Tab-separated table of C-alpha atoms and ligand atoms in Angstrom:
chain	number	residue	atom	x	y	z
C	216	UNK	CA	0.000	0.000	0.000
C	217	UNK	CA	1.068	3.763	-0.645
C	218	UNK	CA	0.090	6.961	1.130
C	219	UNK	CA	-0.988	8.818	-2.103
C	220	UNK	CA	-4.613	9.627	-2.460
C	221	UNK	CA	-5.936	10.337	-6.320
C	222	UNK	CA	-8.961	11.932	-6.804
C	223	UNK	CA	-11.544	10.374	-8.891
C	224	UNK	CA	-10.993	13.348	-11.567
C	225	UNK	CA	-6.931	13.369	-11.030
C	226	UNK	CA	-7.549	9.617	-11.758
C	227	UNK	CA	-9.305	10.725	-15.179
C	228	UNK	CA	-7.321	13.097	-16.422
C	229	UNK	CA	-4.202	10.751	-15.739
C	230	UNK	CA	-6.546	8.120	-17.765
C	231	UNK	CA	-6.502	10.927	-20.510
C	232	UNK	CA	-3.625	11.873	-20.846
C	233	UNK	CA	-1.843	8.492	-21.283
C	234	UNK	CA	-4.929	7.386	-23.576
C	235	UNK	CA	-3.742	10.213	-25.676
C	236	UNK	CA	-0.020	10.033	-25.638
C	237	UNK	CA	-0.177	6.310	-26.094
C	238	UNK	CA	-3.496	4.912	-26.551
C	239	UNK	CA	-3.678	2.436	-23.571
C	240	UNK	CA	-7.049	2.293	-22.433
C	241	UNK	CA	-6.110	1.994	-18.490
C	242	UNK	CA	-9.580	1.213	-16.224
C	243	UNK	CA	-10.120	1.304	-12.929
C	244	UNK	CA	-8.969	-1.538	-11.595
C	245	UNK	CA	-5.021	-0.066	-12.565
C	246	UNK	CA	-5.890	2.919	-9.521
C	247	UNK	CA	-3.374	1.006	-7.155
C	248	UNK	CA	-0.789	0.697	-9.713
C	249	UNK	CA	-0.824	4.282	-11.057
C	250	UNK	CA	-0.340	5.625	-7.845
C	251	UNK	CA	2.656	3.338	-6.871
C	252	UNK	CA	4.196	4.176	-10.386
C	253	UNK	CA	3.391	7.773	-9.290
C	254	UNK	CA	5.082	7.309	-5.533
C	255	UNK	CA	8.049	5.320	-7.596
C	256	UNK	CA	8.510	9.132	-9.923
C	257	UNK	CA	8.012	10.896	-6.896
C	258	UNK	CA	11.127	9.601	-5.492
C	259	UNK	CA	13.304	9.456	-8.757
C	260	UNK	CA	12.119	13.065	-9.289
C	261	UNK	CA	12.671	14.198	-5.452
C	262	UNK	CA	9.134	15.808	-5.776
C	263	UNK	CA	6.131	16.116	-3.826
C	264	UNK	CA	2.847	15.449	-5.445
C	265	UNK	CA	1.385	18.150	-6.173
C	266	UNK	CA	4.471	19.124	-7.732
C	267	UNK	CA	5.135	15.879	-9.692
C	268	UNK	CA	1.205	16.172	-11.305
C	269	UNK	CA	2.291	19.744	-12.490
C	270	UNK	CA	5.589	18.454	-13.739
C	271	UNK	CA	3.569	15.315	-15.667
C	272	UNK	CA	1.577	17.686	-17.715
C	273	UNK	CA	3.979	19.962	-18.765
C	274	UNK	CA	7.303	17.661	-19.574
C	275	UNK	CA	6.488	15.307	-22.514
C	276	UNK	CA	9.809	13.666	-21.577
C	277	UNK	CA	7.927	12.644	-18.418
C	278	UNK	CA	4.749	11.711	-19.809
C	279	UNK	CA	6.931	9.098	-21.788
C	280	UNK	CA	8.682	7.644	-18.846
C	281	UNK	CA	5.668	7.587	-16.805
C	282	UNK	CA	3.577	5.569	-19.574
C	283	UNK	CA	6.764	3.333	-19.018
C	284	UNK	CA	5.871	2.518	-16.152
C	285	UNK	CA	2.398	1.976	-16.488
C	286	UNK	CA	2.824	-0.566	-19.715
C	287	UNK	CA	3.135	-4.202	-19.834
C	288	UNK	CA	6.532	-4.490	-21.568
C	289	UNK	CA	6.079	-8.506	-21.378
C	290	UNK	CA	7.554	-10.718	-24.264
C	291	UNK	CA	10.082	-13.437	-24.566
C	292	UNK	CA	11.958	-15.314	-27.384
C	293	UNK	CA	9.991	-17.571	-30.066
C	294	UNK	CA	6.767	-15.976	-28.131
C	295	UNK	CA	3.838	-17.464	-30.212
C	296	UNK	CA	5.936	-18.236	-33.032
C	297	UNK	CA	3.711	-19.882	-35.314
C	298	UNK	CA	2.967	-16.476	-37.698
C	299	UNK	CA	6.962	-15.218	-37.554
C	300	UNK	CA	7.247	-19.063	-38.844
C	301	UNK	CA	4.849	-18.826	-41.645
C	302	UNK	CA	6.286	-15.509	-42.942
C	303	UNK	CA	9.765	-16.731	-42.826
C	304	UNK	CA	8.411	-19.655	-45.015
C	305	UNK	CA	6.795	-17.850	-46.971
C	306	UNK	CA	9.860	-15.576	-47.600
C	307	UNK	CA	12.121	-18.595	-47.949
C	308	UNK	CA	9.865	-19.789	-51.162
C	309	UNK	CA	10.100	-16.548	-52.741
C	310	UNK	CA	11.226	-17.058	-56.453
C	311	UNK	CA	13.640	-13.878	-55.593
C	312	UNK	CA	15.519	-14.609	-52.104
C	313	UNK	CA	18.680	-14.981	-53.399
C	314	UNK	CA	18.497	-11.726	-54.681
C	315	UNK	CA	15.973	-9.556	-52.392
C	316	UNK	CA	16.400	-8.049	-49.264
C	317	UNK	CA	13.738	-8.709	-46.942
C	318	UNK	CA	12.462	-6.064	-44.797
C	319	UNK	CA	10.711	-6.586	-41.557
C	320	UNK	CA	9.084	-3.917	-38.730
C	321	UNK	CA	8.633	-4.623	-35.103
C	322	UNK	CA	6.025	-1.873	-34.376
C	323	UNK	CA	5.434	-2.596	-30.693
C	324	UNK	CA	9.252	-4.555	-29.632
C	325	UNK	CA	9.702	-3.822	-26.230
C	326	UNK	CA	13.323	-5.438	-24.842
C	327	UNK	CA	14.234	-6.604	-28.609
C	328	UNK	CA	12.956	-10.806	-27.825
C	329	UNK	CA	10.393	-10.568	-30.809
C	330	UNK	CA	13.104	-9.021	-33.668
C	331	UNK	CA	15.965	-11.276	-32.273
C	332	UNK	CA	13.601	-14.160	-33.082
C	333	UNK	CA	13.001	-13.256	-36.240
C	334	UNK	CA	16.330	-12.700	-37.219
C	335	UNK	CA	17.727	-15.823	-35.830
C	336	UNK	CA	15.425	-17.814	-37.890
C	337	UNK	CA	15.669	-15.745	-41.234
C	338	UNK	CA	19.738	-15.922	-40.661
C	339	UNK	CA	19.484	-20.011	-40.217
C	340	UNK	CA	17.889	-20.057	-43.434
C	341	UNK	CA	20.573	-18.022	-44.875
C	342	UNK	CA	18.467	-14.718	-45.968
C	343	UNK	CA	19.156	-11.404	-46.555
C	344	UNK	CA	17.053	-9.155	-44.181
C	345	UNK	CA	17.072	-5.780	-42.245
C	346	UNK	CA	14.274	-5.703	-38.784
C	347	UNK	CA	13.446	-2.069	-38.080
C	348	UNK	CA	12.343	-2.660	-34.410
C	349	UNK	CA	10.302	0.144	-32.865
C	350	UNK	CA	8.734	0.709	-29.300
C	351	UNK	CA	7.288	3.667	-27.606
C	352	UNK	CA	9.651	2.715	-24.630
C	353	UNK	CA	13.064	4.175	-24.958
C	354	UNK	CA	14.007	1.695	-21.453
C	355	UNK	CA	13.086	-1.043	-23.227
C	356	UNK	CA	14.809	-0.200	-26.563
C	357	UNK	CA	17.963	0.539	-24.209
C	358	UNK	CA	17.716	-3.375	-22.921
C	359	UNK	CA	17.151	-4.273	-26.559
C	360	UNK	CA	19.842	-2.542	-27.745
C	361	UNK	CA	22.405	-4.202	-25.167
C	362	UNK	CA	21.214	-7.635	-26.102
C	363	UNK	CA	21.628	-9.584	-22.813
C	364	UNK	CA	19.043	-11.516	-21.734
C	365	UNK	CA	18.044	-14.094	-18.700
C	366	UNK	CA	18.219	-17.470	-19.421
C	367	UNK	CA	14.741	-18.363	-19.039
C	368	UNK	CA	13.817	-15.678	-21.694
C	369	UNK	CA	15.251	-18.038	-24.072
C	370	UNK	CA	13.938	-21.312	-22.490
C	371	UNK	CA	11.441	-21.994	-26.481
C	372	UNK	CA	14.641	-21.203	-28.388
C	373	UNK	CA	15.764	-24.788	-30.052
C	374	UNK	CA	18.975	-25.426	-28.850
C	375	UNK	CA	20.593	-26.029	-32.437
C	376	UNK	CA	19.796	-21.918	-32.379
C	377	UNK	CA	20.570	-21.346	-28.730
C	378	UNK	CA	24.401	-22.481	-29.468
C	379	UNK	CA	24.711	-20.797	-32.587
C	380	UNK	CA	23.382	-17.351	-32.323
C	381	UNK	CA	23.438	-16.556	-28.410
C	382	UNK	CA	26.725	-16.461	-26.097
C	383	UNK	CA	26.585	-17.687	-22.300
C	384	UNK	CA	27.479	-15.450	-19.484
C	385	UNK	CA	30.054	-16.392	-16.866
C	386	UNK	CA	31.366	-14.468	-14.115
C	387	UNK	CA	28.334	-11.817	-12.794
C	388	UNK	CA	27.182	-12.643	-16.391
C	389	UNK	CA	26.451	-16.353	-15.339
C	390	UNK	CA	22.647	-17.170	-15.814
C	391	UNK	CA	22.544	-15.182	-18.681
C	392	UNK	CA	23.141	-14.800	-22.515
C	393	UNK	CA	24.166	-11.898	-25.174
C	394	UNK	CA	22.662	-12.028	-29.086
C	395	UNK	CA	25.802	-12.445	-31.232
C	396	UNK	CA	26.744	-9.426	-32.837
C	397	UNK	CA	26.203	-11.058	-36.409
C	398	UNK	CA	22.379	-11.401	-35.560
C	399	UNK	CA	22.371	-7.968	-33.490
C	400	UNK	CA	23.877	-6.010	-36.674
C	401	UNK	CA	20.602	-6.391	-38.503
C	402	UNK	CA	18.037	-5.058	-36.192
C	403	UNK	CA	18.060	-1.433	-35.722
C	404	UNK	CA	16.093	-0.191	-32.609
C	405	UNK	CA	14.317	3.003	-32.664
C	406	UNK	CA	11.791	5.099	-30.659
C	407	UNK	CA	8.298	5.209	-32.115
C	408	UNK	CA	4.933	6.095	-31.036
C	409	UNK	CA	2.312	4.212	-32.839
C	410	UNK	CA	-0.240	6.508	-31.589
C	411	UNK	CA	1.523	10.102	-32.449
C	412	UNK	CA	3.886	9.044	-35.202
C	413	UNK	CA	3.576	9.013	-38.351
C	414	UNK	CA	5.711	5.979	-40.508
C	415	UNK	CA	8.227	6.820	-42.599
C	416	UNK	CA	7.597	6.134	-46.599
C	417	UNK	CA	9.114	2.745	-46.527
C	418	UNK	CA	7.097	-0.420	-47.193
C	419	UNK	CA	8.152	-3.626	-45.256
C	420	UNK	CA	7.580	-7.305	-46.828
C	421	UNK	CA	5.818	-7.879	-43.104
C	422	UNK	CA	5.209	-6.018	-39.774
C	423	UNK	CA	4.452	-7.188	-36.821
C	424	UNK	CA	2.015	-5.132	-34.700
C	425	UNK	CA	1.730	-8.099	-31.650
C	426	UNK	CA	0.456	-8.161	-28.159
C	427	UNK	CA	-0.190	-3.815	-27.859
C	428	UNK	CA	-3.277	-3.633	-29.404
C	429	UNK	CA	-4.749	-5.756	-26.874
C	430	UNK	CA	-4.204	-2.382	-25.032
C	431	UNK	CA	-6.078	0.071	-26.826
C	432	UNK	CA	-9.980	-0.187	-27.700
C	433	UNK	CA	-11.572	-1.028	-30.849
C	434	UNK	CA	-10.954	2.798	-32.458
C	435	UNK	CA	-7.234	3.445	-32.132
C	436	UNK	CA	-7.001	-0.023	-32.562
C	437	UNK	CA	-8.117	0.611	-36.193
C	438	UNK	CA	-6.645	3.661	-36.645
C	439	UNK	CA	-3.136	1.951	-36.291
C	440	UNK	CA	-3.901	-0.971	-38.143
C	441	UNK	CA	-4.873	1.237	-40.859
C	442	UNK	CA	-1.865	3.380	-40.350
C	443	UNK	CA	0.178	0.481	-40.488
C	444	UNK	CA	-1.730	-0.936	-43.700
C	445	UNK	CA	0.520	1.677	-46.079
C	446	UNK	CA	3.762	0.697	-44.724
C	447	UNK	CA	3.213	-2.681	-45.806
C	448	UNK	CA	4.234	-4.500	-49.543
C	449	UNK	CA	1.747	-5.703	-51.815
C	450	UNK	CA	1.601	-9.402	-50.878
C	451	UNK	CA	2.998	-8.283	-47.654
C	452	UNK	CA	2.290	-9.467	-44.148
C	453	UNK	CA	0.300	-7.934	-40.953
C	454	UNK	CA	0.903	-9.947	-37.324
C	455	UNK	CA	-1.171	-9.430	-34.511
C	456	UNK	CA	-1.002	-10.965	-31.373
C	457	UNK	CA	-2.722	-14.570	-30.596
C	458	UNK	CA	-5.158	-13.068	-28.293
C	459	UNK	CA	-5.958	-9.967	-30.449
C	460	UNK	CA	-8.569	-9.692	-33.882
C	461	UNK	CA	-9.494	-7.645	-36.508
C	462	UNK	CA	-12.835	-8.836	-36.534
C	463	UNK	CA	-15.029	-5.519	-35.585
C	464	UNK	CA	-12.394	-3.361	-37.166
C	465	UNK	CA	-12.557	-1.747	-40.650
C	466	UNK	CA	-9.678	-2.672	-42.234
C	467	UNK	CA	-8.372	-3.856	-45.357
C	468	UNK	CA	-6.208	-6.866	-44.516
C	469	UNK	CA	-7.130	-10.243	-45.715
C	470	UNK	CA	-6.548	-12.883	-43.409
C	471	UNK	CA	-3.790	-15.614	-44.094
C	472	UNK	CA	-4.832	-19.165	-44.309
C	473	UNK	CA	-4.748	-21.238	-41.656
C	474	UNK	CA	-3.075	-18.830	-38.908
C	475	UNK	CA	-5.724	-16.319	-37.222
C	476	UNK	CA	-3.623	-13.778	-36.055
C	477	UNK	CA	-2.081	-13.118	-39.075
C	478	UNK	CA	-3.430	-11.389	-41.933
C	479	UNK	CA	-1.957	-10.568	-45.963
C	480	UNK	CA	-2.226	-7.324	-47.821
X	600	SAM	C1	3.526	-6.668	-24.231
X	600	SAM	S1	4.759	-5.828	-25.110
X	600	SAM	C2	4.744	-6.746	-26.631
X	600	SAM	C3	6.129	-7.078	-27.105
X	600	SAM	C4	6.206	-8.016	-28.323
X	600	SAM	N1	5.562	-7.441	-29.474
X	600	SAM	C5	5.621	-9.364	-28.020
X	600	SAM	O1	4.565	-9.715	-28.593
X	600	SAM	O2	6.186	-10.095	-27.195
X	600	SAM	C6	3.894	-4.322	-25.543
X	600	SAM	C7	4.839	-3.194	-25.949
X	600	SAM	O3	4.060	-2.169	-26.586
X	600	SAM	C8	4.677	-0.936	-26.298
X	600	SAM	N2	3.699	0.138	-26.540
X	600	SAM	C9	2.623	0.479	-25.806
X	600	SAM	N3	1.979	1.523	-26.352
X	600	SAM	C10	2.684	1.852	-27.468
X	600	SAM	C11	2.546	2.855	-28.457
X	600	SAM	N4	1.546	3.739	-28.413
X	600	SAM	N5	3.456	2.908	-29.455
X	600	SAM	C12	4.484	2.016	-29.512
X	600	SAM	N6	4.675	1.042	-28.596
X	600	SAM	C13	3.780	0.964	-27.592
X	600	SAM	C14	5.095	-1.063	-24.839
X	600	SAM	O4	6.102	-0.129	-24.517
X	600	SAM	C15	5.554	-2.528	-24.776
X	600	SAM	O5	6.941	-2.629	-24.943
């Protein structure tokens, strides 16, 4: 328990403001955890409350870090693996992969697990690729960026991959691992809002838009799928999370045979 008392309307416009900086739909039952994330600032920032609430609204620096904090930045290696698989597949029959490049986005990343896994698998195959890996989160693009994971974050890796693309810890590195540099030197991590940024003009062969969504409600949930929509190929592929649909969305995505969370443009 915490000694902070919100008010039902500091509670809303809290609710607001992070619904509008980042689209998470945050109800009620998050109270207790907005207020320890706002005791945890308090103490980082060495101010009181009324000053830290002042503070929150006027730094957008803040407002990022706080939204940190209040975001579920859980994922771990070959996480629900059975769409990346399909689109790797479907890459490796292209009648031009000796030649193409293949170009993949991570729009929601977090600590780098989901690109990593990617890239591992396209590199096994032998495939020329680049992973623009994107998150809101500039903490968790800083972990992503260093590469070193626990080992238990790798525990669905096979371990013909685990040996070939990942180096053990020892010392106060024991229990974990670091990405080999020859897998991290095609991902590049960058900071990206899917709510307040617009894409650049590039088109990627797939992105993968997985487990955020399941954040936001049904209209920003379409307005970034459709955002998303132009920055993908022709022929190109969309990835949602396993526990996430298009269904009541308009869109215009058709969805890939035999794998629901996954759909083709
Ligand atoms: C649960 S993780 C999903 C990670 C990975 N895609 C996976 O499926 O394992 C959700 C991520 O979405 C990011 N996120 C939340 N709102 C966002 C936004 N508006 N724009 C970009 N990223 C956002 C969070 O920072 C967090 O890292």
């Amino acid at each position: 328990m915490n000694s902070i008392v919100l008010s039902k309307k500091q509670f809303n416009d809290l609710k607001t403001m992070i619904y509008k900086a980042s689209g998470i739909n945050l109800h009620e039952g998050k109270l207790e955890l907005l207020k320890s994330k706002i005791a945890k600032r308090m103490r980082i920032t060495k101010k009181s409350f009324d000053q830290y609430l002042s503070f929150l609204y006027k730094n957008e620096q803040e407002v990022i870090e706080f939204i940190d904090t209040v975001t579920t930045n859980h994922s771990f290696f070959f996480r629900e693996n059975k769409s990346i698989k399909y689109i790797i597949d479907q890459f490796n029959n292209h009648p031009q992969k000796q030649s193409k490049e293949f170009k993949i986005w991570c729009a929601a990343c977090s600590t780098g697990d989901e690109p990593y896994t990617v890239a591992v698998q396209l590199k096994t195959l032998g495939l020329s690729f680049s992973i623009q890996a994107t998150d809101l989160s500039h903490s968790v693009l800083a972990t992503a960026t260093r590469g070193i994971y626990r080992n238990d974050k790798l525990r669905n890796v096979p371990l013909p991959l685990l040996h070939r693309f990942f180096q053990r810890g020892n010392g106060k590195f024991t229990g974990f691992v670091k990405v080999k540099k020859e897998v991290m030197q095609h991902v590049y991590f960058q900071e990206f809002n899917l709510i307040t940024d617009t894409p650049i003009k590039e088109q990627y062969d797939a992105v993968l838009c997985r487990n955020v969504m399941i954040y936001f409600d049904p209209p920003t949930s379409e307005k970034v799928t459709n955002k998303l929509y132009d920055s993908v190929v022709t022929g190109g592929y969309f990835a949602i999370g396993n526990a996430e649909s298009l269904m009541n969305l308009n869109h215009k995505f058709k969805s890939a045979p035999a794998v629901p969370s996954l759909y083709i443009k």
